[in-house]
Coordinates of C-alpha atoms and ligand atoms in Angstrom, one line a residue:
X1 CA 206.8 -54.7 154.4
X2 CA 206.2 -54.4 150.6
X3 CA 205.0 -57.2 148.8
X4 CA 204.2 -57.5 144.8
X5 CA 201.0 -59.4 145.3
X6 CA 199.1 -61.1 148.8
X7 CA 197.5 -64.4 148.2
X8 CA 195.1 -65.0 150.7
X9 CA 194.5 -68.9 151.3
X10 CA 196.8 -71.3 150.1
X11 CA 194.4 -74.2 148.8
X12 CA 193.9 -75.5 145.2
X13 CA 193.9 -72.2 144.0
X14 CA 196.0 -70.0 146.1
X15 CA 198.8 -72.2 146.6
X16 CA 199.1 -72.6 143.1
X17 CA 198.7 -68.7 142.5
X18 CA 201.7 -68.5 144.7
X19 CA 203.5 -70.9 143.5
X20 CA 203.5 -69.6 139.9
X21 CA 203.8 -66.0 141.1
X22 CA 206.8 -66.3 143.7
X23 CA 208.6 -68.7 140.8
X24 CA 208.6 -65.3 138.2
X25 CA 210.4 -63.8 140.5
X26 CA 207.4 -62.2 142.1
X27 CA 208.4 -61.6 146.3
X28 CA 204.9 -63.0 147.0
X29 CA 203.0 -63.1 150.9
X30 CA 200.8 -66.3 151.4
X31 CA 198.4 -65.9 154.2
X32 CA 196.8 -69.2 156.0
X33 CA 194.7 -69.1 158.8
X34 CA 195.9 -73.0 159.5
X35 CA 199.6 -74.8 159.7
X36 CA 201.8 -76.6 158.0
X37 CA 200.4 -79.7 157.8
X38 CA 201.9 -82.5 155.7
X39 CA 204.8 -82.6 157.7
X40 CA 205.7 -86.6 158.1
X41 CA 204.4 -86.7 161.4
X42 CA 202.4 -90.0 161.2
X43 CA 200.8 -90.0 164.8
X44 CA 198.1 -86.9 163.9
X45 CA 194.2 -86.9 164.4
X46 CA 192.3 -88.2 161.7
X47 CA 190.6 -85.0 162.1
X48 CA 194.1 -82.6 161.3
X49 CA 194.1 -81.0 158.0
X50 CA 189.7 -80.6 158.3
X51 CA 188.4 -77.6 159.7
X52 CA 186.7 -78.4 162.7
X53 CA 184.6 -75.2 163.0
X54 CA 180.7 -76.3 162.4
X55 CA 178.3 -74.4 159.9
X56 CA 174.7 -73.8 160.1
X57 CA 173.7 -75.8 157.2
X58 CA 169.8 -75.2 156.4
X59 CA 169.4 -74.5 159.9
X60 CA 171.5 -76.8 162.2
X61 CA 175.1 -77.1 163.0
X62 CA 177.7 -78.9 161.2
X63 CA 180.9 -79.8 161.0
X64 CA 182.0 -79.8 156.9
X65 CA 184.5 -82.0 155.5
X66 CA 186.6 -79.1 153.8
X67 CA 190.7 -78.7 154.3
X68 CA 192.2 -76.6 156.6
X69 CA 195.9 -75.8 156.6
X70 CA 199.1 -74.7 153.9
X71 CA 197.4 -76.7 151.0
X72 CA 194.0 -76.2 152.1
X73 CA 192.1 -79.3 150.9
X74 CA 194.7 -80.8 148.7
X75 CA 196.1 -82.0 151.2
X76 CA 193.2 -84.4 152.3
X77 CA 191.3 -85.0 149.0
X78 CA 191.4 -88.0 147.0
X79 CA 194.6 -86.8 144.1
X80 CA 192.6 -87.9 141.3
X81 CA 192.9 -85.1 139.1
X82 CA 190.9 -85.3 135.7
X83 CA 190.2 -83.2 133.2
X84 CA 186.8 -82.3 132.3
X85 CA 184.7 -83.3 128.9
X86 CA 185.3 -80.6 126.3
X87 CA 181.7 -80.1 126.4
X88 CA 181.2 -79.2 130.2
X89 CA 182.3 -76.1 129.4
X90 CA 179.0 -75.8 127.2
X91 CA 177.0 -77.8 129.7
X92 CA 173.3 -76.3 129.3
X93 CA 173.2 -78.3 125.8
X94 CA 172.7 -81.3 127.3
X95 CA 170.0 -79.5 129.7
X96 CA 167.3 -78.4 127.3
X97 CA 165.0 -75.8 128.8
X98 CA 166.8 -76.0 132.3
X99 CA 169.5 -73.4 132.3
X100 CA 169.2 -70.3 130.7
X101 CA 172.7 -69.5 128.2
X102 CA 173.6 -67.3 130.8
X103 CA 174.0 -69.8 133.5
X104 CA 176.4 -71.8 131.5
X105 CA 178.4 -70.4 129.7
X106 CA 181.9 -70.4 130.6
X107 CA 183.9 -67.2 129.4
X108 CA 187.1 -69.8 128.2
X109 CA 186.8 -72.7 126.3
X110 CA 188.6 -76.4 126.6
X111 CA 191.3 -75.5 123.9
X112 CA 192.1 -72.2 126.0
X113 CA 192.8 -74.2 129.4
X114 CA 194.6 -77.6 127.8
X115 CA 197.4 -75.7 128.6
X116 CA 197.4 -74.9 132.0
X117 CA 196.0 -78.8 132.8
X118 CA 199.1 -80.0 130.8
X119 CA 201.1 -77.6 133.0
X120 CA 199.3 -78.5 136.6
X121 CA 199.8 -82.0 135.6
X122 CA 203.1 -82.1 135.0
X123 CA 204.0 -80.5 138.1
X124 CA 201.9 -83.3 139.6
X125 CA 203.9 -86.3 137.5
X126 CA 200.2 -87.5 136.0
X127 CA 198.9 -88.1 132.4
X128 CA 195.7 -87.6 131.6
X129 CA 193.2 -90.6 132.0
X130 CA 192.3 -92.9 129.6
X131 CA 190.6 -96.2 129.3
X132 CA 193.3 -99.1 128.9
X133 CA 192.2 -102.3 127.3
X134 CA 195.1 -104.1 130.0
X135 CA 195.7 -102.2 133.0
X136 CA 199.4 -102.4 133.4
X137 CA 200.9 -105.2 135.4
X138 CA 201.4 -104.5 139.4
X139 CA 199.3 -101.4 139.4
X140 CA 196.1 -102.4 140.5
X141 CA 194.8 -104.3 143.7
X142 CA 193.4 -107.6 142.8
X143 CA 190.2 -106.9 143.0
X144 CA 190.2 -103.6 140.2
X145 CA 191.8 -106.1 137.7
X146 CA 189.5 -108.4 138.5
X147 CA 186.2 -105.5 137.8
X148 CA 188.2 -103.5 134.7
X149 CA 188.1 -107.7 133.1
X150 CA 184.3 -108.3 133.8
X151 CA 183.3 -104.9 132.5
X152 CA 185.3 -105.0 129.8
X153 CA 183.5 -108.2 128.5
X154 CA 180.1 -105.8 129.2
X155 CA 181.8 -103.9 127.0
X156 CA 182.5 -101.5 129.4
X157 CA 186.1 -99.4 129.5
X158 CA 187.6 -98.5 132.7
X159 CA 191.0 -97.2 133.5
X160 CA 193.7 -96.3 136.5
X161 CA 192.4 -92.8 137.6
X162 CA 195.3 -90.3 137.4
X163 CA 196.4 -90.2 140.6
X164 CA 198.6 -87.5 142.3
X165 CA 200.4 -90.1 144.7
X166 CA 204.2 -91.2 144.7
X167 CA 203.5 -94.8 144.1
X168 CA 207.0 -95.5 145.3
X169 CA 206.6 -94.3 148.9
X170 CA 202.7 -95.1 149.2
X171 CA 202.0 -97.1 152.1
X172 CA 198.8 -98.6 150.2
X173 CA 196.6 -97.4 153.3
X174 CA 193.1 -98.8 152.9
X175 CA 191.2 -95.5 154.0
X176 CA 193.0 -92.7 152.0
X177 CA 192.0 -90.3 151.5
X178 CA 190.5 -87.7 154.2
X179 CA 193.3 -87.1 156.6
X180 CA 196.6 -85.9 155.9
X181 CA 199.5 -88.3 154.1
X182 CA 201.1 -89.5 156.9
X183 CA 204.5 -89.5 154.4
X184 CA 203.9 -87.0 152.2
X185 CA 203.1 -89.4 149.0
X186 CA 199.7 -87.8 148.2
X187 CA 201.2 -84.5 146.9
X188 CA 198.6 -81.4 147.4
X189 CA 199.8 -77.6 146.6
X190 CA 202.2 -77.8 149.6
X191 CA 205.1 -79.3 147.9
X192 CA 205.0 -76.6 145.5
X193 CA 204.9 -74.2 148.1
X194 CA 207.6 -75.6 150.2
X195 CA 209.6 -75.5 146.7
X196 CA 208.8 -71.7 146.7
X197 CA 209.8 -71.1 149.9
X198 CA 213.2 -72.4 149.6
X199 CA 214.3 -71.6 146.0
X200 CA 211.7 -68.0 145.4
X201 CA 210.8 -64.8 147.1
X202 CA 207.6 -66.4 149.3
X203 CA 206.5 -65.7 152.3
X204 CA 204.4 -67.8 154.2
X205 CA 202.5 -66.3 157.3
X206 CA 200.2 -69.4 158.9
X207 CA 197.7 -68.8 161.5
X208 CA 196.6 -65.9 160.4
X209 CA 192.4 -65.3 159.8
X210 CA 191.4 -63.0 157.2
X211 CA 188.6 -61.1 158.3
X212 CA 188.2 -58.4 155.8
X213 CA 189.5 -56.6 152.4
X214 CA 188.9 -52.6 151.6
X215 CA 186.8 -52.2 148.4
X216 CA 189.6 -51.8 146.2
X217 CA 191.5 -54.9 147.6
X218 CA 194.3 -53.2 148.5
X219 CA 194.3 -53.3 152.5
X220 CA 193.6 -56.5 153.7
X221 CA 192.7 -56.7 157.5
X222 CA 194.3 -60.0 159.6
X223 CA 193.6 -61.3 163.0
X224 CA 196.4 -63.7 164.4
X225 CA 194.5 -67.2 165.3
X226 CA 196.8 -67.5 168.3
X227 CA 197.3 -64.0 170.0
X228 CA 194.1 -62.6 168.5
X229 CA 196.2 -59.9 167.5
X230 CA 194.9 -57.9 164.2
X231 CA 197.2 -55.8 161.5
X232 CA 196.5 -54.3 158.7
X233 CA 198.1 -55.7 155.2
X234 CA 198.4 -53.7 151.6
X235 CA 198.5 -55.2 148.4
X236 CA 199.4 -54.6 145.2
X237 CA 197.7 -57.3 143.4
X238 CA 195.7 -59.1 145.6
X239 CA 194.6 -62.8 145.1
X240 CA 191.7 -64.3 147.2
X241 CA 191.5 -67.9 147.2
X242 CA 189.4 -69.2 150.8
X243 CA 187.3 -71.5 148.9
X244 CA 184.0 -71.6 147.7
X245 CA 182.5 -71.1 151.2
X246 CA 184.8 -68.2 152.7
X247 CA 185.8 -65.8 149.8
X248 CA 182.4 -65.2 149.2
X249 CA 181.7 -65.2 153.4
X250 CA 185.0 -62.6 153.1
X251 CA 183.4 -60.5 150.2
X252 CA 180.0 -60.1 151.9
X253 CA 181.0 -59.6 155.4
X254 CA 183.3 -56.1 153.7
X255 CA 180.2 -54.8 152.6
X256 CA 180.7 -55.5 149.1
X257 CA 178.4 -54.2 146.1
X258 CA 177.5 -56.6 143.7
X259 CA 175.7 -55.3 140.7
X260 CA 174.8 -58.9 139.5
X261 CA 173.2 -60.1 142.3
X262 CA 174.9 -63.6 142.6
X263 CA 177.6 -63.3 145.1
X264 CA 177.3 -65.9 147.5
X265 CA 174.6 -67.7 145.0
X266 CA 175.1 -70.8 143.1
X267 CA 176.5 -72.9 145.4
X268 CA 177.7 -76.3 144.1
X269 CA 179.8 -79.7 145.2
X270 CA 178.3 -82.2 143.2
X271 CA 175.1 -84.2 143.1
X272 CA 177.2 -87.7 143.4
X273 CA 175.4 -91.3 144.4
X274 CA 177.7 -94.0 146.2
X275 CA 177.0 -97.9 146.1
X276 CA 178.7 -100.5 148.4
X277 CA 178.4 -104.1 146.7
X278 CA 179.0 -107.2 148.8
X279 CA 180.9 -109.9 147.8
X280 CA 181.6 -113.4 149.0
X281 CA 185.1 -113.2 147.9
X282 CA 187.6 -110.7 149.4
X283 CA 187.7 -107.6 148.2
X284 CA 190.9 -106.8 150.1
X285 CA 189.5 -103.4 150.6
X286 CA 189.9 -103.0 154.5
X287 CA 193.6 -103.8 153.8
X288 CA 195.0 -102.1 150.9
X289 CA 194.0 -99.1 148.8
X290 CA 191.5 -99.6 146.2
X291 CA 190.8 -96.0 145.0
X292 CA 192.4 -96.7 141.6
X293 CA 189.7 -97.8 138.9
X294 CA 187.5 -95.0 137.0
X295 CA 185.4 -94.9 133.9
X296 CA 183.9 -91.9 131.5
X297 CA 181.3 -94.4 129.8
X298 CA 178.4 -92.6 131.2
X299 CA 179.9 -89.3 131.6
X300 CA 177.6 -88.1 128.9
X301 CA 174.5 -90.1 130.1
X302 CA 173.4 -93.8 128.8
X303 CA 170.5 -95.0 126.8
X304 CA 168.9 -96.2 130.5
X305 CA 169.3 -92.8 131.5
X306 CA 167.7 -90.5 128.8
X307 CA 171.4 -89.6 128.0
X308 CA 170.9 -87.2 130.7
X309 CA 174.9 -85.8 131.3
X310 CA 175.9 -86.9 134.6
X311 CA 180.0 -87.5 134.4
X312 CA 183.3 -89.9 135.6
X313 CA 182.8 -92.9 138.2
X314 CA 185.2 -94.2 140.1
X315 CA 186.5 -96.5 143.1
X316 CA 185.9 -95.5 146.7
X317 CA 188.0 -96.6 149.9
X318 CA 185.7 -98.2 152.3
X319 CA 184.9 -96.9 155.9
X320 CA 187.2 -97.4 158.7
X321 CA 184.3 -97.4 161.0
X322 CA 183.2 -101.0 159.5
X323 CA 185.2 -104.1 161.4
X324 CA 187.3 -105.6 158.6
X325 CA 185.4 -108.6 157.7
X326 CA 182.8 -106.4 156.4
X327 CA 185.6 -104.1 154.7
X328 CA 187.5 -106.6 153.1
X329 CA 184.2 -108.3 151.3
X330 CA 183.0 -104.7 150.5
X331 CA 183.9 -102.4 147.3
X332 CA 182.3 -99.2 147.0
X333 CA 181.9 -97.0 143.9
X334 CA 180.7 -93.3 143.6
X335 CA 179.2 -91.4 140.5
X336 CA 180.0 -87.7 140.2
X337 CA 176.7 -85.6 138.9
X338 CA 177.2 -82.1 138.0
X339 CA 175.0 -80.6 140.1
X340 CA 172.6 -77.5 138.8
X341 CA 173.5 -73.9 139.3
X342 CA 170.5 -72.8 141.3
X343 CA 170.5 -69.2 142.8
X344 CA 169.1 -70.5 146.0
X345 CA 171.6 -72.7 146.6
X346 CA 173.5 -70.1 148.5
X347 CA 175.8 -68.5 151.5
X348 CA 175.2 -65.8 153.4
X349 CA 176.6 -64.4 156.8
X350 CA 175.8 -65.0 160.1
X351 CA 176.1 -61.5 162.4
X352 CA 179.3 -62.3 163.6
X353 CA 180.4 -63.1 159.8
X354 CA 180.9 -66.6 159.8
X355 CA 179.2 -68.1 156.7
X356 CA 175.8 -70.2 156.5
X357 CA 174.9 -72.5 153.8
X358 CA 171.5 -73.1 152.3
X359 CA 171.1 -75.6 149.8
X360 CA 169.0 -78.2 148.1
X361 CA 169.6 -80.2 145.2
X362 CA 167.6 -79.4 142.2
X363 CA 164.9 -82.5 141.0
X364 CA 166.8 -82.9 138.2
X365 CA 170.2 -84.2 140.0
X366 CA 167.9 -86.1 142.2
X367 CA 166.8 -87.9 139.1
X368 CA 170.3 -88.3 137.8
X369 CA 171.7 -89.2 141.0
X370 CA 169.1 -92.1 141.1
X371 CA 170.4 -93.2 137.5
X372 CA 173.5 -93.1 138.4
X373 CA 173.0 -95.6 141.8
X374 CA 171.4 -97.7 139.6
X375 CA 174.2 -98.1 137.2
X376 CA 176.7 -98.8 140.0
X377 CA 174.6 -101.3 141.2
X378 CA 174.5 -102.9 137.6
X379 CA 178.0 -102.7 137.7
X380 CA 178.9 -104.1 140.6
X381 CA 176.8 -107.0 140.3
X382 CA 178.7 -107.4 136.6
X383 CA 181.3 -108.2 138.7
X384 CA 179.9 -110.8 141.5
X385 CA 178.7 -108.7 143.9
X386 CA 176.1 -110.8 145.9
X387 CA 174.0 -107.6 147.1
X388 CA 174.1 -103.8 147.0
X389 CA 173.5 -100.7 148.5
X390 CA 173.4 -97.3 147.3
X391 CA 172.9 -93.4 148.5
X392 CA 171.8 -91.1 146.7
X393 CA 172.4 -87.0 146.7
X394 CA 170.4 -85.9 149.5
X395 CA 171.6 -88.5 152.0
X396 CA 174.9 -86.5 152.9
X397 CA 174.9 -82.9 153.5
X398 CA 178.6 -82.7 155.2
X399 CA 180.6 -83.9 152.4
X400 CA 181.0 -80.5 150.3
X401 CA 184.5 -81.4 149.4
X402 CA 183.5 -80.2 145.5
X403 CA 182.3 -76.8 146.5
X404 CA 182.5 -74.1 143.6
X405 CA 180.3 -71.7 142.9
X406 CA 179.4 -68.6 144.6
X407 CA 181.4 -65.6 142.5
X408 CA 180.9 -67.4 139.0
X409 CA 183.1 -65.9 135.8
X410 CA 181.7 -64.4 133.0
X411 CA 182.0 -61.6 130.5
X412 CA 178.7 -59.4 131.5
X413 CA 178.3 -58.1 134.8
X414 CA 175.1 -58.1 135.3
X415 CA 175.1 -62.4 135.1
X416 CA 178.7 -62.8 136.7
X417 CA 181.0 -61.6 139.9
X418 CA 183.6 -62.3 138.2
X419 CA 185.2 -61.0 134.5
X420 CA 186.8 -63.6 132.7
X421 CA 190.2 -63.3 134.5
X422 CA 188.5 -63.7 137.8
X423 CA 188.7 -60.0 138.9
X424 CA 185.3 -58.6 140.7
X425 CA 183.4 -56.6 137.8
X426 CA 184.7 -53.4 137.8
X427 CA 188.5 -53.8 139.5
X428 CA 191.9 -54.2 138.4
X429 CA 194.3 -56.0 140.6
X430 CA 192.5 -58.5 142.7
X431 CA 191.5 -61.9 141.5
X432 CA 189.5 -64.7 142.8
X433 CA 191.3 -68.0 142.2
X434 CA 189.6 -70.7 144.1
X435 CA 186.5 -73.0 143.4
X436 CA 184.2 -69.7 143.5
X437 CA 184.9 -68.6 140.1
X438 CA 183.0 -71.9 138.3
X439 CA 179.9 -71.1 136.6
X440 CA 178.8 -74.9 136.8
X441 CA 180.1 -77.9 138.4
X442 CA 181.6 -80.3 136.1
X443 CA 181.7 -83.7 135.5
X444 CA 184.9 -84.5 137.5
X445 CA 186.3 -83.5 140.9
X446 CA 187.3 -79.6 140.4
X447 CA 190.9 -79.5 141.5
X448 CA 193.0 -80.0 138.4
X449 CA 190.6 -77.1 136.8
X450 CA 190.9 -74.7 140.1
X451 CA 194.9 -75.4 139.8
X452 CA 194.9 -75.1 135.8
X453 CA 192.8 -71.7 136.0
X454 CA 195.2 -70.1 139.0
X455 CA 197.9 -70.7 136.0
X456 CA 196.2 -69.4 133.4
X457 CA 195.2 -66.0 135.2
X458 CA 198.8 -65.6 137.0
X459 CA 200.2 -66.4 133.9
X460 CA 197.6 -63.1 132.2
X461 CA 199.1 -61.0 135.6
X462 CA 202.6 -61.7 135.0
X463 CA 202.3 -60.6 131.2
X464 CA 200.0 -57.7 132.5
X465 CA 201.3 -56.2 135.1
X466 CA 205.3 -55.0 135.7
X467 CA 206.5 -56.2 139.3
Ligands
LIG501 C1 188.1 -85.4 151.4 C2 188.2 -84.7 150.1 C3 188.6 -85.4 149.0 C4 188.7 -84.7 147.7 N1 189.1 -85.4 146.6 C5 189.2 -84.8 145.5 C6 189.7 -85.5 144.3 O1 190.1 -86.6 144.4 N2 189.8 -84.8 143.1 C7 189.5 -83.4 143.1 O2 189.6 -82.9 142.0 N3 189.0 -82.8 144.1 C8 188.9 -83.4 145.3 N4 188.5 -82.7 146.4 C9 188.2 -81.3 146.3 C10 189.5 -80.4 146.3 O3 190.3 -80.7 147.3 C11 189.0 -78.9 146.3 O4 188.1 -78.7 145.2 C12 190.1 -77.9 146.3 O5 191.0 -78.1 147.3 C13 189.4 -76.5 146.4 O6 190.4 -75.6 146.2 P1 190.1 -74.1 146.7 O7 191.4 -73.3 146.3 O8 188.8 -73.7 146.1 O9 190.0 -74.1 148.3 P2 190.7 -74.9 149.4 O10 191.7 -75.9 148.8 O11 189.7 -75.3 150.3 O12 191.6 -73.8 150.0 C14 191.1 -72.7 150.8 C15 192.2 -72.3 151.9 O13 191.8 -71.1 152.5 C16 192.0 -71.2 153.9 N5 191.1 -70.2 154.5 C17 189.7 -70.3 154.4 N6 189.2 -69.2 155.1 C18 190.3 -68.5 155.5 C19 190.4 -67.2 156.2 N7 189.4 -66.5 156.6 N8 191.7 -66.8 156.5 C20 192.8 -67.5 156.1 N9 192.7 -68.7 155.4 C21 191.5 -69.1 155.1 C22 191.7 -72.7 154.2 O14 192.2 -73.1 155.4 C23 192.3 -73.4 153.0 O15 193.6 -73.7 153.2 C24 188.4 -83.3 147.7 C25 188.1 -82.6 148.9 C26 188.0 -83.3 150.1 C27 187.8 -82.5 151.3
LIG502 S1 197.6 -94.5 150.6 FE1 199.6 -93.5 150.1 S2 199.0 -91.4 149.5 FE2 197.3 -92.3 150.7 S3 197.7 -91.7 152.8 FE3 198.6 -93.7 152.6 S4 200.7 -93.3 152.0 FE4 199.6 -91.4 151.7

């Protein structure tokens, strides 16, 4: 069978790259080692839609809380899908004598990608987020009103995050997100690929584990997760988009040569902090969803925190494992921290090629993280919250739902994986389009940018390349 281009992993990235690809008239192969999974079938595990394989993570086994499935995680993450600070693109500025330039810089500014976020989000029905002075009426649970009016007379701006969820149909389910939409409100790549499917030339094969790629991309070997069956594919342009964790796993376990050094290296997912605040009013947050209420006042830092750049916080849903009278007097909050680029922080392969994960967070975002607890817990107590408690950073090692990193982008080979259109140095027709290709971590979750680069390289292939 003869396809124009083979995307392998149909996540963030790859179902995007699809997507775009099969809708120019490109006859496009999608290859998933899970199912379909957002298919309105409202009795499934909590657990379907996670990969359920465990990781050695610095030396013991874990399970990781990363998608698995047509949409890969987009189909279990939160939908809030930001745009990032013109100035995390240029990150190391607000990181004196940290980060070397080379460690920073991204090979595409802001102004470049504004289009592609404008494009990702109108597929997604969103605007971008802004702070609202009145959050408009019948949008927000009770108790995010009742927060956006006590920080705003702290003189603190907060806003309704932009959410990729078809208000209409939500259920309002207290715990979203983390398991699949048992309706099909949250919408993750796989709408766009079922759209593909029925009006484009894509091909969908789920099920199907890649295990290797040759060294010019253009076989691509399979094993069938059923049948254990392999076959051999061949590409023409080749997209590889397993996420941060398996395309570098994939790239090392061919026997790749990488000149720079980094594959693998610079792993990332965010050096966040989380504070519960207890209050003797209900909250309401066992009972309906209360994910809706962000703010980018300290994206760049406060004056308590040196100015040190952490970036957006937001609302969390509480835990289901709490019984309800604790849930529904609870509100929790997270800070996202853009995390360090350190080389150590890395994956490698175990002998049987199944990735393994070292990392530790860099003083620095320990620090940050701290600041950042500390100003949730200010915050919540703004609004009434009788008591607080907060984790920082290193208290979770399982939730690497932000992972990026690993083949980072750049113009010179010898500091990147990746050229600026996301090929391996030194190629032509195969592309890396998932979280891999970030050279640091942001200061928002890294979806809309994973979707919003996938558009702006398929968009480069389409012009480049004759199908
Ligand atoms: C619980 C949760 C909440 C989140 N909330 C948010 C949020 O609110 N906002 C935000 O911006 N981000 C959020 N994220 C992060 C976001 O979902 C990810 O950043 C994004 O999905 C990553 O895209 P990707 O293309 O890099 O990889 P993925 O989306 O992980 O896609 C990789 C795909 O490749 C498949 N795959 C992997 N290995 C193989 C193989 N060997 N063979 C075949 N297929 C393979 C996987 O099954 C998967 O489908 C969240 C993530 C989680 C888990
Ligand atoms: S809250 Fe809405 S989007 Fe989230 S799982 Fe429930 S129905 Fe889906």
């Amino acid at each position: 069978m003869d396809f124009d281009a083979i995307i392998l992993g149909s996540g963030a990235g790859g179902g995007i790259a699809a997507y775009q690809l099969a809708s120019r008239g490109w006859n496009v192969l999608l290859i998933e080692r899970g199912s379909f999974v957002n298919d309105g079938n409202a009795s499934r595990p909590v657990s379907s839609g996670l990969d359920q394989q465990s990781y050695l993570v610095n030396g013991s086994y874990r399970k990781l809380t990363v998608g698995y499935g047509l949409g890969g995680g987009t189909e279990v993450y939160g939908a809030v899908l930001m745009r990032p600070h013109e100035v995390d693109f240029t990150p190391g500025r607000h990181y004196p004598n940290l980060l070397p330039k080379a460690e920073w810089d991204w090979p595409v500014s802001f102004g470049e990608m504004r289009p592609y976020y404008e494009q990702v989000e109108n597929l997604f029905g969103i605007t971008p987020f802004q702070t609202q002075t009145e959050l408009p009426v019948g949008q927000a649970a009770p108790i995010n009103e009742h927060l956006h009016r006590a920080w705003k007379c702290n003189g603190i701006a907060s806003g309704i995050l932009p959410l990729a969820i078809q208000r209409k149909s939500c259920l309002d389910c207290a715990d979203c997100p983390g398991f699949l939409c048992p309706n099909g409100s949250r919408l993750g790549t796989q709408h766009l690929i079922e759209r593909a499917i029925r009006s484009h030339e894509l091909k969908v094969w789920s099920g199907f584990q890649v295990l290797q790629i040759s060294k010019k991309g253009e076989n691509v070997l399979l094993q069938n997760v059923r049948t254990s069956e392999q076959q051999t594919v061949k590409a023409r342009i080749l997209v590889v988009s397993l996420g941060a964790m398996q395309s570098p796993a994939l790239f090392l376990r061919s026997g790749w040569e990488d000149s720079s050094g980094l594959l693998g290296r610079r792993y990332m997912y965010h050096a966040g902090g989380v504070v519960a605040g207890c209050f003797l009013n209900q909250t309401q947050a066992g009972e309906m969803f209360v994910k809706q209420l962000g703010s980018d006042q300290f994206y760049l830092g406060s004056p308590q925190s040196n100015n040190e750049k952490w970036g957006v916080i937001q609302s969390l849903p509480t835990p289901r494992l709490l019984p309800s009278f604790i849930r529904n007097r609870t509100y929790l909050m997270m800070a996202t921290v853009e995390d360090m680029p350190q080389a150590c922080n890395r994956i490698t392969i175990d002998r049987n090629g199944n990735p393994v994960l070292q990392h530790r967070f860099h003083s620095f975002d320990l620090k940050r993280s701290k600041d950042a607890v500390r100003t949730l817990k200010r915050l919540l107590r703004m609004g009434g919250a009788f008591s607080t408690i907060g984790l920082t950073a290193d208290r979770n090692k399982t939730h690497v739902g932000h992972q990026v990193g690993t083949m980072c982008f750049g113009e010179n080979s010898k500091t990147s994986v990746l050229d600026p259109y996301c090929r391996p140095h030194g190629t032509e027709r195969m592309f890396v389009l998932d979280g891999s290709f970030m050279p640091t971590s942001l200061g928002v979750g890294p979806a809309l940018t994973i979707m919003a680069n996938a558009l702006r390289v398929t968009d480069w292939i389409c012009k480049q390349y004759e199908k």
